[in-house]
Coordinates of C-alpha atoms in Angstrom, one line a residue:
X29 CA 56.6 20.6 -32.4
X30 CA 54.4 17.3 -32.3
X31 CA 55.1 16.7 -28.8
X32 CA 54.2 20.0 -27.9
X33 CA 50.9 19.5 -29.5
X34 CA 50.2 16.7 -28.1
X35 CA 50.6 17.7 -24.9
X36 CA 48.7 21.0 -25.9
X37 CA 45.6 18.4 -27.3
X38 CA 46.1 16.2 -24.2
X39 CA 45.8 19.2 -21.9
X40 CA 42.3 19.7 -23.4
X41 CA 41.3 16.1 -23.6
X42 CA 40.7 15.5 -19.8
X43 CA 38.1 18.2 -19.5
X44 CA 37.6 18.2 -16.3
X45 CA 35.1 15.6 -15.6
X46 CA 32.4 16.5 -13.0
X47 CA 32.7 14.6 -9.8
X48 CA 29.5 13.2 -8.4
X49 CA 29.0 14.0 -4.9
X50 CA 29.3 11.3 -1.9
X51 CA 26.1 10.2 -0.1
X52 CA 27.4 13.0 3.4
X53 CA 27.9 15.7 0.9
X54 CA 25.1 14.7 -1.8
X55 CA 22.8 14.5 1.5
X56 CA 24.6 18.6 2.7
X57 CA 23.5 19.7 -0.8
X58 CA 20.0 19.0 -0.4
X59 CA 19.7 20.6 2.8
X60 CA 20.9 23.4 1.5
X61 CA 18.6 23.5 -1.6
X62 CA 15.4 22.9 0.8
X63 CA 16.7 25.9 2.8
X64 CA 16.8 27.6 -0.1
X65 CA 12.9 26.8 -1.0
X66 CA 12.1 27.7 2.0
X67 CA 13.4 31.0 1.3
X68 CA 10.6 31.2 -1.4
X69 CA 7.5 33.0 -1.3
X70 CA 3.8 32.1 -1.7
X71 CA 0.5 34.4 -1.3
X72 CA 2.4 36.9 0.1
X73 CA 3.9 34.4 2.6
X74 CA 7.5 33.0 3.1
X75 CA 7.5 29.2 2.2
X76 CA 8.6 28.4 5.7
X77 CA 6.3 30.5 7.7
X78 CA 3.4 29.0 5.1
X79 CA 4.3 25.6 6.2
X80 CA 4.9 26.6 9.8
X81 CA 0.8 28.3 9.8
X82 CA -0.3 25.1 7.8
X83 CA 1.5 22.3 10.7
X84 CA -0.5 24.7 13.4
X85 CA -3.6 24.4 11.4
X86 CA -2.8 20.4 11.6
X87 CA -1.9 20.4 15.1
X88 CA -5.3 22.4 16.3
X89 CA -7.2 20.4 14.5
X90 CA -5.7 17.2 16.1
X91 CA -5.9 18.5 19.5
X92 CA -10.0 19.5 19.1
X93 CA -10.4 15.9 17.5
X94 CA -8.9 14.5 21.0
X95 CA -11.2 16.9 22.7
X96 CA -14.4 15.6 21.1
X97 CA -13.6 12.4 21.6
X98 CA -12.9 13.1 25.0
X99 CA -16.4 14.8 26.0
X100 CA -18.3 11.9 24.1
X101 CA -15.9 9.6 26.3
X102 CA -17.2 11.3 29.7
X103 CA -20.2 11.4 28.3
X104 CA -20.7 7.9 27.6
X105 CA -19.2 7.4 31.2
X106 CA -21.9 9.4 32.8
X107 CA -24.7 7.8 31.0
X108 CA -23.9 3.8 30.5
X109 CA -21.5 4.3 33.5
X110 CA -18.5 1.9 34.4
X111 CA -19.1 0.1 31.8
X112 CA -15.4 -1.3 29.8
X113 CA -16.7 -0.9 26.4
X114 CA -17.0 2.7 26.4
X115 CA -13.4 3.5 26.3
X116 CA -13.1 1.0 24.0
X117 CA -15.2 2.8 21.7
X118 CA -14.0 5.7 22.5
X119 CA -10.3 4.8 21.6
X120 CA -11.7 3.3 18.4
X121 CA -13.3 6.2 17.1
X122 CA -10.5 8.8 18.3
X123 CA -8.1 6.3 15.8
X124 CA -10.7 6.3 13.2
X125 CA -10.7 10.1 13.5
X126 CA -7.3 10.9 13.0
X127 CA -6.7 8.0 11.0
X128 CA -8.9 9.2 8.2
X129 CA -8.7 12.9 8.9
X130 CA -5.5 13.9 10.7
X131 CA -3.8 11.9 8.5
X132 CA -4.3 13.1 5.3
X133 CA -4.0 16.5 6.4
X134 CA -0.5 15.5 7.8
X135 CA 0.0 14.6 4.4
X136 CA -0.9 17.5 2.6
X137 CA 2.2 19.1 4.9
X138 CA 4.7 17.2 2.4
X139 CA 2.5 18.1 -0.7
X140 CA 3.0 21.6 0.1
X141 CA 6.6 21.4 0.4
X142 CA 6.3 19.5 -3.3
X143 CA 5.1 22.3 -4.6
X144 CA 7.5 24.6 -3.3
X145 CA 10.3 22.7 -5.0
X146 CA 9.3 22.2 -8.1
X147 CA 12.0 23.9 -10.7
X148 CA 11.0 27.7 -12.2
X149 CA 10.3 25.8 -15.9
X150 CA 7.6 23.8 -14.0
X151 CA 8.7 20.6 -15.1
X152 CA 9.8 17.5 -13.2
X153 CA 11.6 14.5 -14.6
X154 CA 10.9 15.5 -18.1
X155 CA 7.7 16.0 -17.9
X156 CA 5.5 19.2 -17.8
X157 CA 4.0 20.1 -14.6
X158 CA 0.7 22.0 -14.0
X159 CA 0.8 23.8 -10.5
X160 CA -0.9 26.6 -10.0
X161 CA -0.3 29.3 -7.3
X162 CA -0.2 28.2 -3.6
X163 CA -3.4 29.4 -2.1
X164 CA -4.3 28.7 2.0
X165 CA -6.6 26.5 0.6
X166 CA -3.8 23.9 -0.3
X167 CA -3.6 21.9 3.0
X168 CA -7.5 20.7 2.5
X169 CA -6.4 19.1 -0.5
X170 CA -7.3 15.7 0.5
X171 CA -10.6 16.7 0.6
X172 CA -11.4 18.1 -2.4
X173 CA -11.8 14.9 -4.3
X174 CA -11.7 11.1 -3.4
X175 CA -9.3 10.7 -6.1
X176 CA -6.9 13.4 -4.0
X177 CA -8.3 11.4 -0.9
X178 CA -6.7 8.5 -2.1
X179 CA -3.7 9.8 -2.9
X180 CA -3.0 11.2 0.0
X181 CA -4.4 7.8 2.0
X182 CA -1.8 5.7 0.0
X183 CA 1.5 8.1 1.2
X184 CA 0.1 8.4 4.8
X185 CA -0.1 4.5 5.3
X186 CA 3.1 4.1 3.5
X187 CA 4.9 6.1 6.1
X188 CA 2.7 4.9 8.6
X189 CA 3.6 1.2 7.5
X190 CA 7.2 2.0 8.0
X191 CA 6.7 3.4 11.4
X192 CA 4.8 1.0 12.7
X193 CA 7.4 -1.5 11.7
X194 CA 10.5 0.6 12.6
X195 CA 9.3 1.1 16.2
X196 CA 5.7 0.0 17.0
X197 CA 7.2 -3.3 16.5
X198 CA 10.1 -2.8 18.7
X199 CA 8.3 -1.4 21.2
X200 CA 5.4 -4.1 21.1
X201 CA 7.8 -7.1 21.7
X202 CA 9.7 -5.7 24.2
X203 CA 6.3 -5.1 26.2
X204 CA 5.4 -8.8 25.6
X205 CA 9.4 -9.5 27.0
X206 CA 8.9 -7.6 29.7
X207 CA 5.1 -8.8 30.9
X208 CA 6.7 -12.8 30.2
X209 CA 9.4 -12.3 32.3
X210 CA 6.7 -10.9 35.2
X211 CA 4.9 -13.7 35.2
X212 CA 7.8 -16.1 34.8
X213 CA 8.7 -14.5 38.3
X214 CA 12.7 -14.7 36.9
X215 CA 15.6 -13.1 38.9
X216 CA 16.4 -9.8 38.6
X217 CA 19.4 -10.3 36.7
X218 CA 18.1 -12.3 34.1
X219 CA 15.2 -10.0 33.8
X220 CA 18.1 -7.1 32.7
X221 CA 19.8 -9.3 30.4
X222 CA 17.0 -10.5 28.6
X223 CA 16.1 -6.9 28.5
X224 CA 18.8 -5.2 27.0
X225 CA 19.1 -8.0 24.4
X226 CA 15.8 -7.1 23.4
X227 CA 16.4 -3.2 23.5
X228 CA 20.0 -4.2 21.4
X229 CA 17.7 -6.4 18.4
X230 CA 14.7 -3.7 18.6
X231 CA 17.3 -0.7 17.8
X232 CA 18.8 -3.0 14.8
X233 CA 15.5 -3.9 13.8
X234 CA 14.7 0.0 13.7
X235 CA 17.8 1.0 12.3
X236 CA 17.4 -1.7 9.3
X237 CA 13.7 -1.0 8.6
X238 CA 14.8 3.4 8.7
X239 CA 17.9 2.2 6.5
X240 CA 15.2 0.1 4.1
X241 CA 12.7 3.1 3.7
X242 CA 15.7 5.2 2.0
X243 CA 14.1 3.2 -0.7
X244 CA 10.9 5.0 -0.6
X245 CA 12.3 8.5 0.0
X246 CA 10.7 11.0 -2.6
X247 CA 7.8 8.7 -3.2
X248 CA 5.5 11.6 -2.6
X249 CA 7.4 14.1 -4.8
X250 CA 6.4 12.0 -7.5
X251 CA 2.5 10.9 -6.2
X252 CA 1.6 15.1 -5.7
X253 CA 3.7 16.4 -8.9
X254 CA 3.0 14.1 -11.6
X255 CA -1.2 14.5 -10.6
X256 CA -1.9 13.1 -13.6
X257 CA -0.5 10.0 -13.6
X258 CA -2.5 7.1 -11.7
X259 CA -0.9 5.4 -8.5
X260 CA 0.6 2.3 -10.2
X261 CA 2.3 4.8 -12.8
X262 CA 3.6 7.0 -10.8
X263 CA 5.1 4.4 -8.7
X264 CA 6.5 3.0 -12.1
X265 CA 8.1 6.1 -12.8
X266 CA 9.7 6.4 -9.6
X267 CA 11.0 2.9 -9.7
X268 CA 13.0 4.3 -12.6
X269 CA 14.8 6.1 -10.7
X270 CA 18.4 5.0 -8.8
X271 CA 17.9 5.4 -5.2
X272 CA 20.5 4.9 -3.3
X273 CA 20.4 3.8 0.6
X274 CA 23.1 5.6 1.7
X275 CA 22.3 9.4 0.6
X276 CA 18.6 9.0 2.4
X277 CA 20.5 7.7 5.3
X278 CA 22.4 10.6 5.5
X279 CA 19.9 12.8 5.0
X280 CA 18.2 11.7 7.6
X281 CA 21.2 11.9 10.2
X282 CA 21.8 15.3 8.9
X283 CA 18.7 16.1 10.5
X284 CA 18.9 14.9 13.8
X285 CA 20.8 17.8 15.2
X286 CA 17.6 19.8 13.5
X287 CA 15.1 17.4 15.9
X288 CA 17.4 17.7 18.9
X289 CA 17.0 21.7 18.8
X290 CA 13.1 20.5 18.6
X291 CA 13.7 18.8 21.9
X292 CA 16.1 21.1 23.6
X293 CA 13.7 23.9 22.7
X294 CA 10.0 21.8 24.1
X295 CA 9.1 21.2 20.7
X296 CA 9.1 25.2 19.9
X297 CA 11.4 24.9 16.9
X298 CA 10.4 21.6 15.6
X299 CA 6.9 23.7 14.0
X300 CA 8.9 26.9 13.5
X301 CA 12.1 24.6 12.0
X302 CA 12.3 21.3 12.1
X303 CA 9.0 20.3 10.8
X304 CA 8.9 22.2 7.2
X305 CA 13.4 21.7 6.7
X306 CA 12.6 18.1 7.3
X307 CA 9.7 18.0 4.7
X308 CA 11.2 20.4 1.9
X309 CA 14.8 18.0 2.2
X310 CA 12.0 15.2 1.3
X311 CA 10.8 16.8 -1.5
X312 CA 14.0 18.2 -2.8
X313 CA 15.5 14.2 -2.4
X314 CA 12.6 13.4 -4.5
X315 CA 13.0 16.3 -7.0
X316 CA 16.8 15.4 -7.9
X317 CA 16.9 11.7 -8.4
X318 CA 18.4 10.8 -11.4
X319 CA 17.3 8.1 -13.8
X320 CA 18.7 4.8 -13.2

């Protein structure tokens, strides 16, 4: 009779204990939850084709930045002729220009998807969230305030940090390789060993500094949801949080075959598809890390 309850109480002890995830399947759940925000409506809109409008919006606007630029350029070329300081200026103000404007719209992009992923109780971390209803209006958010401006200043050059180290380095040395081994005059042979040494150290430079920014995933969840919070705050908060290389990494693989379609396809699908899965994967990463 006592061993039988015992193994009756025993039997209900072990309560089945709720396995956490691995980083590949932790990494397949939130790609399915960002598909699933997607799915969501605002202003009479789907989420996706919202986002999709919004990154054409983004890409116009780009495109007639290049195009001013470009008839000042010829301009200037027509007036002050040959002279090398035109381009120069040129270039300079067509990085100013989408430095300060195209990048902070590119930005809003990811605040959007924020939004769209915050929980139905519209709170975040255990905190309440004020959001109010996605209007078209929502992707000139950086400019509706220099406290917004900053904001979204301090994501963009984050991300632009990391890509400028994860391949504008790269890319940089092996240039200076390539033009030292010119003017060297080496033999052919050394010229392609020295180069695919540098090609092997810039792809494990890149694939270090992509692993490093796992670190950083989510950041902008946090920046865009918790709007009242300053900048050194929120990045406290976020610091709180465990976040794991590994899942980010991924994440981020689990996407590739999503950015191949985008290539396969002449970039069709990466505004229709890639483009807003990528960002709402971001924001749901962001939206379920757990405390440390």
């Amino acid at each position: 009779m006592d061993t039988n309850t015992h193994i009756s109480d025993a039997g209900t002890v072990p309560a089945e204990a709720k396995r956490s995830p691995g980083p590949w399947e932790a990494a397949a759940q939130i790609r399915r939850k960002a598909g699933e925000a997607l799915g969501g409506h605002s202003v009479g809109l789907s989420h996706r084709l919202f986002l999709t409008l919004s990154l054409v919006i983004l890409i116009t606007a780009a495109i007639a930045l290049y195009a001013v630029v470009f008839c000042l350029s010829l301009a200037g070329g027509l007036i002050f002729g040959d002279a090398p300081w035109v381009d120069a200026v040129a270039n300079t103000l067509l990085a100013a220009l989408l430095l300060g404007l195209a990048l902070p719209l590119a930005v809003s992009l990811g605040r959007l998807s924020c939004l769209m992923v915050i929980p139905e109780g519209r709170g975040a971390h255990g905190m309440a969230v004020l959001v109010s209803t996605l209007s078209p209006t929502d992707l000139f958010y950086p400019f509706t305030s220099l406290r917004a401006y900053g904001r979204s200043m301090a994501v963009g050059m984050e991300a632009l940090a990391f890509l400028t180290c994860g391949i504008g380095l790269p890319m940089l040395a092996g240039r200076l390789v390539w033009l030292s081994l010119l003017t060297a005059g080496q033999t052919p042979w050394i010229c392609a060993l020295a180069m695919a040494g540098t090609v092997i150290l810039g792809l494990g430079w890149g694939f270090g500094v992509l692993l490093l920014s796992g670190k950083r995933m989510g950041f902008s969840y946090f920046v865009f949801v918790h709007e009242e919070l300053s900048l050194s705050d929120v990045n406290r908060l976020y610091r709180s949080f465990h976040r794991p290389l590994l899942p980010a990494l991924c994440l981020r693989v689990r996407l590739l075959g999503a950015y191949a379609l985008s290539v396969a396809g002449v970039c069709v699908p990466f505004v229709f598809y890639s483009v807003p899965l990528g960002l709402c994967c971001k924001a749901v990463y962001g939206r379920d890390l757990a405390k440390s």
